Coordinates of C-alpha atoms in Angstrom, one line a residue:
M1 CA 173.2 -137.8 100.4
P2 CA 173.6 -137.2 104.1
I3 CA 171.6 -139.3 106.6
Y4 CA 169.6 -138.3 109.6
N5 CA 168.0 -140.4 112.3
A6 CA 166.2 -138.8 115.2
P7 CA 168.1 -139.4 118.6
V8 CA 164.9 -140.6 120.3
Q9 CA 166.7 -142.5 123.0
D10 CA 168.8 -139.5 123.9
L11 CA 165.8 -137.2 124.0
Q12 CA 163.9 -139.7 126.2
F13 CA 166.9 -140.0 128.5
V14 CA 167.0 -136.2 129.1
L15 CA 163.2 -135.9 129.4
H16 CA 162.7 -138.7 131.8
D17 CA 165.9 -139.8 133.5
V18 CA 167.3 -136.3 134.0
L19 CA 164.4 -133.8 134.0
N20 CA 161.8 -136.3 135.3
V21 CA 159.1 -134.5 133.4
S22 CA 156.2 -136.8 134.1
S23 CA 156.6 -136.3 137.8
S24 CA 156.5 -132.5 137.6
D25 CA 153.4 -130.7 139.0
V26 CA 153.5 -128.2 136.1
D27 CA 150.2 -128.2 134.2
G28 CA 150.3 -130.8 131.4
Y29 CA 153.4 -132.6 132.5
G30 CA 151.4 -135.5 133.9
E31 CA 150.6 -136.4 130.3
L32 CA 154.3 -136.8 129.4
E33 CA 154.6 -140.5 130.2
P34 CA 157.6 -142.2 128.5
S35 CA 155.4 -144.2 126.2
F36 CA 153.6 -141.1 125.1
T37 CA 156.6 -138.9 124.5
A38 CA 158.4 -141.8 122.7
A39 CA 155.4 -142.2 120.3
V40 CA 155.4 -138.4 119.5
L41 CA 159.2 -138.3 119.0
E42 CA 159.3 -141.4 116.9
E43 CA 156.6 -140.1 114.6
A44 CA 158.4 -136.8 114.3
G45 CA 161.6 -138.7 113.6
K46 CA 159.9 -140.7 110.9
L47 CA 158.5 -137.6 109.2
S48 CA 161.9 -135.9 109.5
S49 CA 164.1 -138.8 108.1
E50 CA 161.7 -139.8 105.3
V51 CA 160.4 -136.4 104.2
L52 CA 162.3 -133.4 105.5
A53 CA 165.9 -134.6 105.5
P54 CA 165.8 -135.7 101.8
L55 CA 164.6 -132.1 100.9
N56 CA 167.5 -130.5 102.8
P57 CA 169.9 -130.7 99.9
V58 CA 167.1 -129.9 97.4
G59 CA 166.5 -126.6 99.3
D60 CA 170.2 -125.9 99.4
T61 CA 170.7 -126.4 95.7
E62 CA 167.5 -124.9 94.3
G63 CA 166.9 -122.1 96.8
C64 CA 163.9 -119.8 96.5
T65 CA 162.9 -117.7 93.5
L66 CA 160.9 -114.5 93.1
E67 CA 158.4 -114.7 90.2
N68 CA 156.0 -111.8 89.5
G69 CA 156.1 -110.7 93.1
V70 CA 155.6 -114.2 94.6
V71 CA 158.3 -116.3 96.2
R72 CA 158.5 -119.9 94.9
T73 CA 159.9 -122.4 97.4
P74 CA 162.0 -125.4 96.4
T75 CA 160.6 -128.6 94.8
G76 CA 158.9 -130.7 97.4
F77 CA 158.6 -128.0 100.1
G78 CA 154.9 -127.5 99.5
D79 CA 154.0 -131.2 99.9
A80 CA 156.1 -131.4 103.0
F81 CA 154.4 -128.4 104.4
E82 CA 151.1 -130.1 103.9
K83 CA 152.3 -133.0 106.0
I84 CA 153.3 -130.7 108.8
K85 CA 149.9 -129.2 108.7
E86 CA 148.1 -132.6 108.6
G87 CA 150.1 -133.7 111.6
G88 CA 149.2 -130.6 113.6
W89 CA 152.9 -130.2 114.5
N90 CA 152.9 -126.4 114.7
G91 CA 150.2 -126.5 117.3
L92 CA 151.7 -129.1 119.6
D93 CA 152.1 -126.6 122.5
L94 CA 149.6 -124.0 121.5
P95 CA 146.1 -123.5 123.1
E96 CA 143.3 -125.8 122.2
E97 CA 140.9 -123.0 121.8
Y98 CA 142.8 -122.0 118.6
G99 CA 143.3 -125.5 117.3
G100 CA 146.5 -126.5 119.2
Q101 CA 147.1 -129.5 121.4
N102 CA 148.2 -127.6 124.5
L103 CA 151.1 -129.9 125.3
P104 CA 154.1 -128.6 127.2
Y105 CA 156.7 -126.5 125.4
V106 CA 159.4 -128.9 126.5
L107 CA 158.0 -131.6 124.3
S108 CA 157.6 -129.1 121.4
T109 CA 161.2 -128.2 121.9
A110 CA 162.3 -131.9 121.6
V111 CA 160.3 -132.3 118.4
G112 CA 161.8 -129.0 117.2
E113 CA 165.3 -130.4 117.5
I114 CA 164.4 -133.3 115.3
M115 CA 162.9 -131.2 112.6
V116 CA 165.7 -128.6 112.6
S117 CA 168.3 -131.3 112.3
A118 CA 166.5 -132.7 109.4
N119 CA 165.9 -129.5 107.5
M120 CA 166.7 -126.2 109.2
A121 CA 165.6 -123.9 106.3
F122 CA 162.3 -125.6 105.9
N123 CA 161.5 -125.6 109.6
M124 CA 161.9 -121.9 109.8
Y125 CA 158.6 -121.3 108.0
Q126 CA 156.6 -122.8 110.9
G127 CA 159.2 -121.6 113.5
L128 CA 158.7 -118.0 112.6
T129 CA 154.9 -118.5 112.6
H130 CA 155.1 -120.0 116.1
G131 CA 157.0 -116.9 117.4
A132 CA 154.4 -114.6 115.8
I133 CA 151.6 -116.6 117.4
S134 CA 153.3 -116.2 120.8
A135 CA 153.4 -112.5 120.5
I136 CA 149.7 -112.3 119.5
L137 CA 148.8 -114.6 122.4
A138 CA 150.7 -112.4 124.9
H139 CA 149.8 -109.0 123.6
G140 CA 146.9 -109.2 121.2
S141 CA 143.3 -108.3 121.9
D142 CA 140.6 -111.1 122.1
E143 CA 139.4 -110.0 118.7
Q144 CA 142.9 -110.2 117.2
K145 CA 143.4 -113.6 118.7
A146 CA 140.1 -114.9 117.3
K147 CA 140.8 -113.4 113.9
Y148 CA 144.3 -114.6 113.3
L149 CA 145.4 -117.4 115.5
P150 CA 143.2 -120.4 114.3
K151 CA 144.5 -120.0 110.8
M152 CA 148.1 -119.5 112.0
V153 CA 148.1 -122.4 114.4
S154 CA 146.8 -124.6 111.5
L155 CA 149.5 -123.1 109.2
D156 CA 146.9 -122.1 106.7
W157 CA 148.5 -118.7 107.3
T158 CA 152.1 -118.2 108.4
G159 CA 153.8 -115.3 110.3
T160 CA 156.9 -113.3 110.3
M161 CA 158.6 -110.7 112.5
N162 CA 159.9 -107.5 110.9
L163 CA 162.5 -105.6 112.9
T164 CA 165.7 -104.9 110.9
E165 CA 166.1 -102.0 108.5
P166 CA 169.0 -101.3 106.1
H167 CA 170.6 -98.7 108.4
C168 CA 169.8 -100.3 111.8
G169 CA 170.0 -103.8 113.2
T170 CA 170.6 -103.9 116.9
D171 CA 170.0 -100.2 117.5
L172 CA 166.2 -100.2 116.8
G173 CA 165.9 -96.7 118.1
M174 CA 167.2 -95.6 114.6
M175 CA 164.2 -97.1 113.0
R176 CA 162.6 -95.1 110.1
T177 CA 159.4 -97.2 109.3
K178 CA 156.4 -95.0 110.1
A179 CA 152.9 -95.8 111.3
E180 CA 150.3 -93.1 110.4
P181 CA 147.1 -93.3 112.4
Q182 CA 143.8 -93.5 110.5
D183 CA 140.3 -92.5 111.5
D184 CA 139.1 -96.1 111.7
G185 CA 141.8 -97.0 114.3
S186 CA 144.2 -98.7 111.8
Y187 CA 147.6 -97.4 110.8
L188 CA 149.3 -97.0 107.4
I189 CA 152.7 -98.6 107.6
T190 CA 155.5 -97.2 105.3
G191 CA 159.1 -98.3 105.3
Q192 CA 161.5 -101.1 104.3
K193 CA 162.5 -104.1 106.4
I194 CA 165.4 -106.4 105.5
F195 CA 166.5 -110.0 106.5
I196 CA 162.8 -111.1 106.9
S197 CA 162.9 -114.9 107.1
A198 CA 159.9 -116.6 105.4
G199 CA 158.9 -113.1 104.3
D200 CA 156.9 -114.5 101.4
H201 CA 156.3 -118.0 100.0
D202 CA 153.8 -120.1 98.1
M203 CA 152.9 -122.6 100.8
A204 CA 150.2 -120.6 102.7
E205 CA 147.1 -118.6 101.8
N206 CA 148.2 -115.6 103.8
I207 CA 151.1 -114.2 105.7
I208 CA 150.7 -112.2 108.9
H209 CA 153.6 -109.8 109.3
L210 CA 154.4 -108.4 112.8
V211 CA 156.1 -105.1 112.1
L212 CA 157.8 -102.6 114.3
A213 CA 157.2 -99.0 113.4
K214 CA 157.2 -95.5 114.9
A215 CA 153.8 -93.9 115.5
P216 CA 153.5 -90.1 116.2
G217 CA 154.0 -88.9 119.8
G218 CA 156.3 -91.6 121.0
G219 CA 159.5 -89.6 121.3
E220 CA 163.0 -90.5 120.2
G221 CA 164.7 -93.9 120.4
T222 CA 163.0 -97.1 121.2
K223 CA 160.3 -95.4 123.3
G224 CA 158.4 -94.5 120.2
I225 CA 158.3 -98.0 118.7
S226 CA 155.0 -99.8 118.4
L227 CA 154.1 -103.3 117.0
F228 CA 151.6 -103.8 114.3
I229 CA 149.8 -106.7 112.6
V230 CA 150.1 -106.2 108.8
P231 CA 148.5 -109.0 106.8
K232 CA 149.6 -109.8 103.2
F233 CA 145.9 -110.1 102.4
M234 CA 143.3 -108.2 104.4
V235 CA 141.1 -110.4 106.5
N236 CA 137.3 -109.8 106.3
D237 CA 135.0 -110.0 109.3
D238 CA 133.9 -113.5 108.3
G239 CA 137.5 -114.7 108.1
S240 CA 137.7 -114.8 104.3
L241 CA 140.5 -113.0 102.5
G242 CA 140.1 -109.6 101.0
D243 CA 142.2 -107.2 99.1
R244 CA 146.0 -107.5 98.8
N245 CA 147.7 -105.1 101.2
P246 CA 150.5 -102.9 99.7
V247 CA 153.3 -105.0 101.2
T248 CA 155.7 -106.5 98.6
V249 CA 158.9 -108.4 98.3
G250 CA 161.7 -106.2 97.0
K251 CA 164.1 -109.1 96.5
I252 CA 165.3 -112.4 98.0
E253 CA 168.7 -112.1 99.6
E254 CA 171.5 -114.4 98.3
K255 CA 173.0 -116.0 101.4
M256 CA 175.7 -118.3 102.6
G257 CA 173.2 -120.9 103.8
I258 CA 169.6 -121.7 104.6
H259 CA 168.9 -121.3 100.9
G260 CA 165.5 -123.1 101.2
N261 CA 164.2 -120.3 103.3
A262 CA 163.2 -117.0 101.7
T263 CA 165.1 -114.2 103.4
C264 CA 163.3 -111.2 102.0
V265 CA 163.5 -107.4 101.6
M266 CA 160.0 -106.3 102.5
N267 CA 158.5 -103.0 101.2
Y268 CA 155.6 -101.4 103.1
D269 CA 153.9 -98.7 101.0
G270 CA 151.1 -97.4 103.1
A271 CA 150.1 -101.0 104.1
K272 CA 147.2 -101.2 106.5
G273 CA 148.3 -102.4 110.0
F274 CA 146.7 -102.9 113.3
L275 CA 148.3 -102.0 116.6
I276 CA 149.1 -105.0 118.8
G277 CA 149.6 -104.3 122.5
D278 CA 150.0 -100.8 123.8
L279 CA 151.0 -97.8 121.7
H280 CA 154.7 -97.0 121.9
K281 CA 155.3 -100.3 123.8
G282 CA 156.3 -102.4 120.8
M283 CA 159.7 -103.4 122.3
R284 CA 158.0 -105.2 125.1
A285 CA 155.8 -107.1 122.7
M286 CA 158.8 -107.7 120.4
F287 CA 160.8 -109.4 123.1
T288 CA 158.0 -111.9 123.5
M289 CA 159.0 -113.1 120.1
M290 CA 162.7 -112.6 120.6
N291 CA 163.1 -114.7 123.8
E292 CA 161.3 -117.7 122.3
A293 CA 163.3 -117.2 119.1
R294 CA 166.6 -117.0 120.9
L295 CA 166.1 -120.4 122.6
G296 CA 165.0 -121.8 119.3
V297 CA 168.1 -120.4 117.6
G298 CA 170.3 -122.0 120.3
L299 CA 168.6 -125.2 119.5
Q300 CA 169.4 -124.7 115.8
G301 CA 173.1 -124.5 116.7
Y302 CA 173.3 -127.9 118.3
A303 CA 170.7 -129.5 116.1
Q304 CA 172.9 -128.8 113.0
A305 CA 175.9 -130.1 114.9
E306 CA 173.8 -133.3 115.6
A307 CA 173.0 -133.9 112.0
A308 CA 176.6 -133.2 110.9
Y309 CA 177.9 -135.5 113.7
Q310 CA 175.7 -138.4 112.7
N311 CA 177.2 -138.3 109.2
A312 CA 180.8 -137.8 110.5
V313 CA 180.5 -140.9 112.7
A314 CA 179.2 -143.0 109.7
Y315 CA 182.0 -141.8 107.5
A316 CA 184.7 -142.4 110.2
N317 CA 183.5 -146.0 110.5
D318 CA 183.5 -146.6 106.7
R319 CA 186.6 -144.6 105.5
L320 CA 189.7 -146.8 105.5
Q321 CA 193.0 -144.9 105.9
G322 CA 196.2 -145.9 107.8
R323 CA 196.6 -148.4 110.5
D324 CA 195.9 -148.2 114.2
V325 CA 199.3 -147.6 115.9
T326 CA 198.4 -150.1 118.6
G327 CA 197.7 -152.9 116.2
V328 CA 195.7 -153.7 113.0
K329 CA 191.9 -153.6 113.6
N330 CA 190.8 -154.5 110.0
P331 CA 193.1 -157.3 108.9
D332 CA 191.0 -158.2 105.9
G333 CA 191.2 -154.7 104.5
P334 CA 194.0 -152.5 103.1
A335 CA 193.7 -150.1 106.1
D336 CA 191.8 -149.5 109.3
P337 CA 188.7 -147.2 109.5
I338 CA 189.8 -143.8 110.5
I339 CA 187.7 -143.9 113.7
V340 CA 190.6 -145.9 115.3
H341 CA 192.9 -142.8 115.2
P342 CA 193.1 -140.8 118.4
D343 CA 192.7 -137.4 116.7
V344 CA 189.6 -138.5 114.9
R345 CA 188.3 -139.8 118.2
R346 CA 189.0 -136.5 119.8
N347 CA 187.2 -134.7 117.1
L348 CA 184.1 -136.9 117.4
M349 CA 184.2 -136.8 121.2
D350 CA 184.2 -133.0 121.1
Q351 CA 181.1 -133.1 119.0
K352 CA 179.3 -135.8 121.0
S353 CA 180.0 -134.4 124.4
F354 CA 178.9 -130.9 123.3
I355 CA 175.7 -132.0 121.6
E356 CA 174.4 -134.2 124.4
G357 CA 175.2 -131.5 127.0
A358 CA 173.5 -128.8 124.8
R359 CA 170.4 -131.0 124.4
A360 CA 170.0 -131.3 128.2
F361 CA 170.7 -127.5 128.6
T362 CA 168.1 -126.5 126.1
L363 CA 165.4 -128.9 127.3
W364 CA 166.0 -127.7 130.9
G365 CA 165.5 -124.2 129.6
A366 CA 162.3 -125.2 127.9
K367 CA 161.1 -126.7 131.2
L368 CA 161.8 -123.4 132.9
I369 CA 159.7 -121.6 130.3
D370 CA 156.9 -124.1 131.0
A371 CA 157.2 -123.4 134.7
A372 CA 157.0 -119.7 134.1
H373 CA 154.1 -119.7 131.7
R374 CA 152.0 -122.6 133.0
A375 CA 152.7 -122.3 136.7
G376 CA 153.4 -118.6 137.0
D377 CA 156.8 -119.3 138.6
E378 CA 158.6 -115.9 138.7
D379 CA 161.9 -117.5 139.7
A380 CA 161.8 -119.8 136.7
E381 CA 161.0 -116.7 134.5
G382 CA 164.0 -114.9 136.0
L383 CA 166.4 -117.8 135.6
I384 CA 165.5 -118.5 131.9
S385 CA 165.8 -114.8 131.2
L386 CA 169.4 -115.0 132.6
M387 CA 170.1 -118.2 130.6
T388 CA 168.6 -117.1 127.3
P389 CA 171.8 -115.2 126.0
V390 CA 173.9 -118.2 127.2
I391 CA 171.8 -120.7 125.4
K392 CA 171.7 -118.6 122.2
G393 CA 175.3 -117.4 122.2
V394 CA 177.2 -120.5 123.4
L395 CA 175.2 -123.2 121.6
T396 CA 175.3 -121.4 118.3
D397 CA 179.1 -120.6 118.5
R398 CA 179.9 -124.2 119.5
G399 CA 177.3 -125.7 117.2
F400 CA 179.0 -124.1 114.2
E401 CA 182.4 -125.2 115.4
M402 CA 181.2 -128.7 115.8
A403 CA 179.6 -128.7 112.3
V404 CA 183.0 -127.6 111.0
Q405 CA 184.7 -130.4 112.9
A406 CA 182.3 -132.9 111.5
Q407 CA 183.2 -131.6 108.0
Q408 CA 186.9 -132.0 109.0
V409 CA 186.4 -135.8 109.6
Y410 CA 185.7 -136.1 105.8
G411 CA 189.0 -134.5 104.8
G412 CA 188.8 -133.2 101.3
H413 CA 185.5 -134.9 100.7
G414 CA 184.0 -132.6 103.4
Y415 CA 184.8 -129.7 101.1
I416 CA 183.0 -131.2 98.1
E417 CA 179.3 -130.3 97.9
E418 CA 178.1 -133.8 96.9
W419 CA 178.8 -135.1 100.4
G420 CA 176.6 -132.5 101.9
M421 CA 178.7 -131.6 104.9
S422 CA 179.3 -128.0 103.9
Q423 CA 175.6 -127.3 104.1
F424 CA 175.5 -128.1 107.8
A425 CA 178.3 -125.6 108.4
R426 CA 176.8 -123.0 106.1
D427 CA 173.4 -123.3 107.6
A428 CA 174.7 -123.3 111.2
R429 CA 176.6 -120.1 110.6
I430 CA 173.5 -117.8 110.5
A431 CA 172.5 -118.9 114.0
M432 CA 175.5 -117.0 115.4
I433 CA 174.2 -113.8 113.7
Y434 CA 170.4 -113.5 113.7
E435 CA 168.0 -112.9 116.6
G436 CA 170.8 -110.8 118.1
A437 CA 174.4 -111.4 117.1
N438 CA 176.4 -113.3 119.7
G439 CA 178.4 -110.3 120.7
I440 CA 175.2 -108.6 121.6
Q441 CA 174.1 -111.7 123.6
A442 CA 177.3 -111.4 125.6
L443 CA 176.7 -107.7 126.3
D444 CA 173.1 -108.4 127.3
L445 CA 174.3 -111.1 129.7
V446 CA 176.9 -108.9 131.4
G447 CA 175.3 -105.5 131.0
R448 CA 171.7 -106.4 131.9
K449 CA 171.0 -110.0 133.0
L450 CA 173.6 -110.4 135.7
A451 CA 172.3 -107.3 137.6
Q452 CA 168.7 -108.3 137.1
S453 CA 166.7 -108.1 140.3
G454 CA 169.9 -107.2 142.2
G455 CA 171.7 -110.3 140.9
K456 CA 169.1 -112.6 142.4
Y457 CA 169.1 -115.1 139.5
V458 CA 172.8 -115.5 139.0
M459 CA 173.1 -116.1 142.7
A460 CA 170.3 -118.6 142.5
F461 CA 172.3 -120.4 139.8
F462 CA 175.4 -120.5 141.9
E463 CA 173.3 -121.9 144.8
M464 CA 171.8 -124.5 142.4
V465 CA 175.3 -125.7 141.5
K466 CA 176.5 -125.6 145.1
N467 CA 173.5 -127.6 146.4
F468 CA 173.9 -130.2 143.7
I469 CA 177.5 -130.8 144.6
K470 CA 176.7 -130.8 148.4
E471 CA 173.8 -133.3 147.9
N472 CA 175.9 -135.7 146.0
E473 CA 179.3 -135.3 147.6
G474 CA 179.0 -138.7 149.3
N475 CA 178.6 -140.3 145.8
E476 CA 182.1 -141.6 145.1
A477 CA 181.1 -142.5 141.5
L478 CA 180.5 -138.8 140.8
K479 CA 183.1 -137.0 143.0
S480 CA 186.4 -137.0 141.1
D481 CA 185.0 -137.2 137.5
F482 CA 182.1 -134.8 137.8
L483 CA 181.7 -132.9 141.1
D484 CA 185.2 -131.8 141.6
P485 CA 185.6 -130.4 138.0
L486 CA 182.2 -128.7 138.3
K487 CA 183.2 -127.1 141.6
A488 CA 186.4 -125.7 140.1
A489 CA 184.6 -124.3 137.0
S490 CA 181.9 -122.7 139.2
K491 CA 184.6 -121.0 141.2
D492 CA 186.0 -119.6 138.0
L493 CA 182.6 -118.2 137.1
Q494 CA 182.2 -116.6 140.5
A495 CA 185.7 -115.1 140.3
A496 CA 184.8 -113.6 136.9
G497 CA 181.6 -112.1 138.3
M498 CA 183.6 -110.7 141.2
F499 CA 186.0 -109.1 138.8
F500 CA 183.2 -107.3 137.1
M501 CA 181.8 -106.1 140.4
Q502 CA 185.1 -104.7 141.5
N503 CA 186.1 -103.1 138.2
G504 CA 183.0 -102.6 136.1
M505 CA 181.7 -99.5 137.7
K506 CA 184.9 -97.5 137.5
N507 CA 185.8 -98.8 134.0
P508 CA 182.8 -100.3 132.2
N509 CA 185.1 -101.5 129.4
A510 CA 186.7 -103.8 131.9
A511 CA 183.4 -105.7 132.0
L512 CA 182.4 -105.4 128.4
A513 CA 185.8 -106.4 127.1
G514 CA 185.4 -109.7 129.0
S515 CA 181.7 -110.2 128.2
Y516 CA 182.2 -112.7 125.4
D517 CA 184.6 -114.8 127.5
F518 CA 182.1 -114.6 130.4
M519 CA 179.3 -115.9 128.2
H520 CA 181.3 -118.9 127.2
L521 CA 182.6 -119.5 130.7
F522 CA 179.0 -119.4 131.9
G523 CA 178.1 -121.8 129.1
H524 CA 180.8 -124.3 130.1
V525 CA 179.5 -124.3 133.7
C526 CA 176.0 -124.9 132.6
L527 CA 177.0 -127.8 130.4
G528 CA 179.1 -129.1 133.2
L529 CA 176.1 -129.0 135.5
M530 CA 174.1 -130.8 132.8
W531 CA 176.7 -133.5 132.5
A532 CA 176.9 -134.0 136.3
Q533 CA 173.1 -134.4 136.4
M534 CA 173.2 -136.8 133.4
A535 CA 176.0 -138.8 135.1
K536 CA 173.9 -139.1 138.2
A537 CA 170.9 -140.3 136.2
A538 CA 173.1 -142.8 134.2
H539 CA 174.5 -144.3 137.4
G540 CA 171.0 -144.5 138.8
A541 CA 169.8 -146.4 135.8
L542 CA 172.7 -148.8 136.0
D543 CA 172.3 -149.4 139.7
A544 CA 168.6 -150.1 139.2
G545 CA 169.2 -152.5 136.4
T546 CA 168.6 -151.7 132.8
D547 CA 168.1 -153.6 129.5
D548 CA 170.6 -151.3 127.8
P549 CA 173.6 -150.8 130.0
A550 CA 175.8 -149.9 127.0
F551 CA 173.7 -146.7 126.5
Y552 CA 174.3 -145.5 130.1
E553 CA 177.9 -146.5 130.1
A554 CA 178.4 -144.5 127.0
K555 CA 176.8 -141.5 128.7
L556 CA 179.2 -141.7 131.5
T557 CA 182.2 -142.0 129.2
T558 CA 181.1 -139.1 127.2
G559 CA 180.4 -137.0 130.3
K560 CA 183.9 -137.8 131.7
Y561 CA 185.4 -136.6 128.4
Y562 CA 183.6 -133.2 128.7
M563 CA 184.6 -132.7 132.3
A564 CA 188.2 -133.6 131.6
R565 CA 188.8 -132.1 128.2
Q566 CA 186.3 -129.2 127.7
L567 CA 185.3 -127.8 131.1
P568 CA 188.9 -126.7 132.1
A569 CA 188.5 -124.0 129.4
T570 CA 186.8 -122.0 132.2
A571 CA 190.3 -121.1 133.5
L572 CA 191.4 -119.7 130.1
H573 CA 188.2 -117.6 129.9
L574 CA 188.8 -116.3 133.5
A575 CA 192.4 -115.3 132.7
R576 CA 191.2 -113.4 129.6
I577 CA 188.5 -111.6 131.7
Q578 CA 191.0 -110.7 134.4
S579 CA 193.3 -109.1 131.9
G580 CA 190.8 -106.3 131.8
A581 CA 190.1 -103.8 129.1
D582 CA 193.7 -102.6 128.2
P583 CA 194.7 -105.5 125.9
V584 CA 191.5 -104.9 124.0
M585 CA 191.1 -101.2 124.0
T586 CA 194.6 -99.7 123.9
L587 CA 195.3 -99.9 120.2
A588 CA 194.1 -96.7 118.4
A589 CA 191.4 -97.1 115.9
A590 CA 193.6 -95.7 113.2
D591 CA 196.2 -98.5 113.8
F592 CA 193.9 -101.4 113.0

């Protein structure tokens, strides 16, 4: 069975050496002392390695079943869910008035990585609930918050978000689900939604569905969409549960992965719903859920890669095959462990350098969210809005690739289910698709986010990179290995942006055909900046004296690998972008 151990030291390094969270003046960050965050992360790690990770293959093998209209979760999931509830893990960053602990989102994100690595399918039950809570917090009335949030924060009730329909995914303007207004101010919701993660299960008393639907008078397209709270069981004024609402599970989808999570077809047959937020403004409320979800999905990408990588490293150290070409390393055995071979090392270094860079990138993004929400920092809000499609798109693409590379380390054993490596690849695959497929993320980045506020935030990012390089140009330990490659990569990104400016208006396809490459080019520069910052922090720790110099030396070696072997991919992406639309668009549709 696969192993998993929480990378607490790595998380602590990012939180404290790189992001310096406890010195931030953002509300709540003063509590994030190293001893406190370590205690939280270690406890999350213990729960994840002892309870959640052993259930990961169980969920994959058993899956969920639909019995008499009720979804049954895999063996052990219910008991594990009770432990999550007992620990208050879902409410870590949620308001105290609803039963949460009001700690910063950055710490919740770090905990989230641990739990997703241990059992992605299981973690989605509380993850979707957290997104629904965020939408109600942002757009719900005081009455709705008081009625639903305490039970959702405690996980007595869970939540979902219902967007997709059989005939429309990204193009929500084609939605057919209807909301018919009633005299008492409620609405009757009728329609079908598909791909609803955690749409039903047997671990909570009630499920609070957030459903997009069209109410009369809203007009065509997305302008007519509103968001509704539709509970599985009606909630009485005293908080007790009432009658069953006519919302049912049509079926559970059979999927490539995340078998332990129930992905449901949901049928709404005149189910009673309650408007959340303004009428015909459901898209705005929905994006409250989507933006949080997209950062969480980016996290899923690298978290699955982390779990797969840990197992690949263990296997590479144990598996004996061939001899080191520079000399025998295991003279008492019939062969050397495969970790001595350069191509296996390349494989593992690809994984390690990506995962550690992605971790820093995601936690930096979470810190921006805290600055936006806790300190009202509009610049932080704009910057994380720009970064969200990059975090989601790049980290899930690369996370899946790294899970496959970890599988490759096992050779034929990686293809055999008993070793568990295929599950990491299969589970990671969905992250590239849901919460906005990655091609849509690239279009969002190029078509909307770059021009946001007149390009203010992308220019701010360029300035951030420029200032970091300038501030550290006298540091010879950083210059050739980190600053010079970062400068070259940043110039590639700026050149790509200039190409879009010069060509995009007269030929929009010239920009859109290069959008996917641009997203990945942007992602490489972000990871390069993270690695440069981590290198600076590692040098600082070594210069100050540390009890664990090997940890920081390994950080520097890993960072140098990324800058030398991965970051130069920006030149390839730029060349593709500058080839324009013709190579992509010239072939007639009939000739494919």
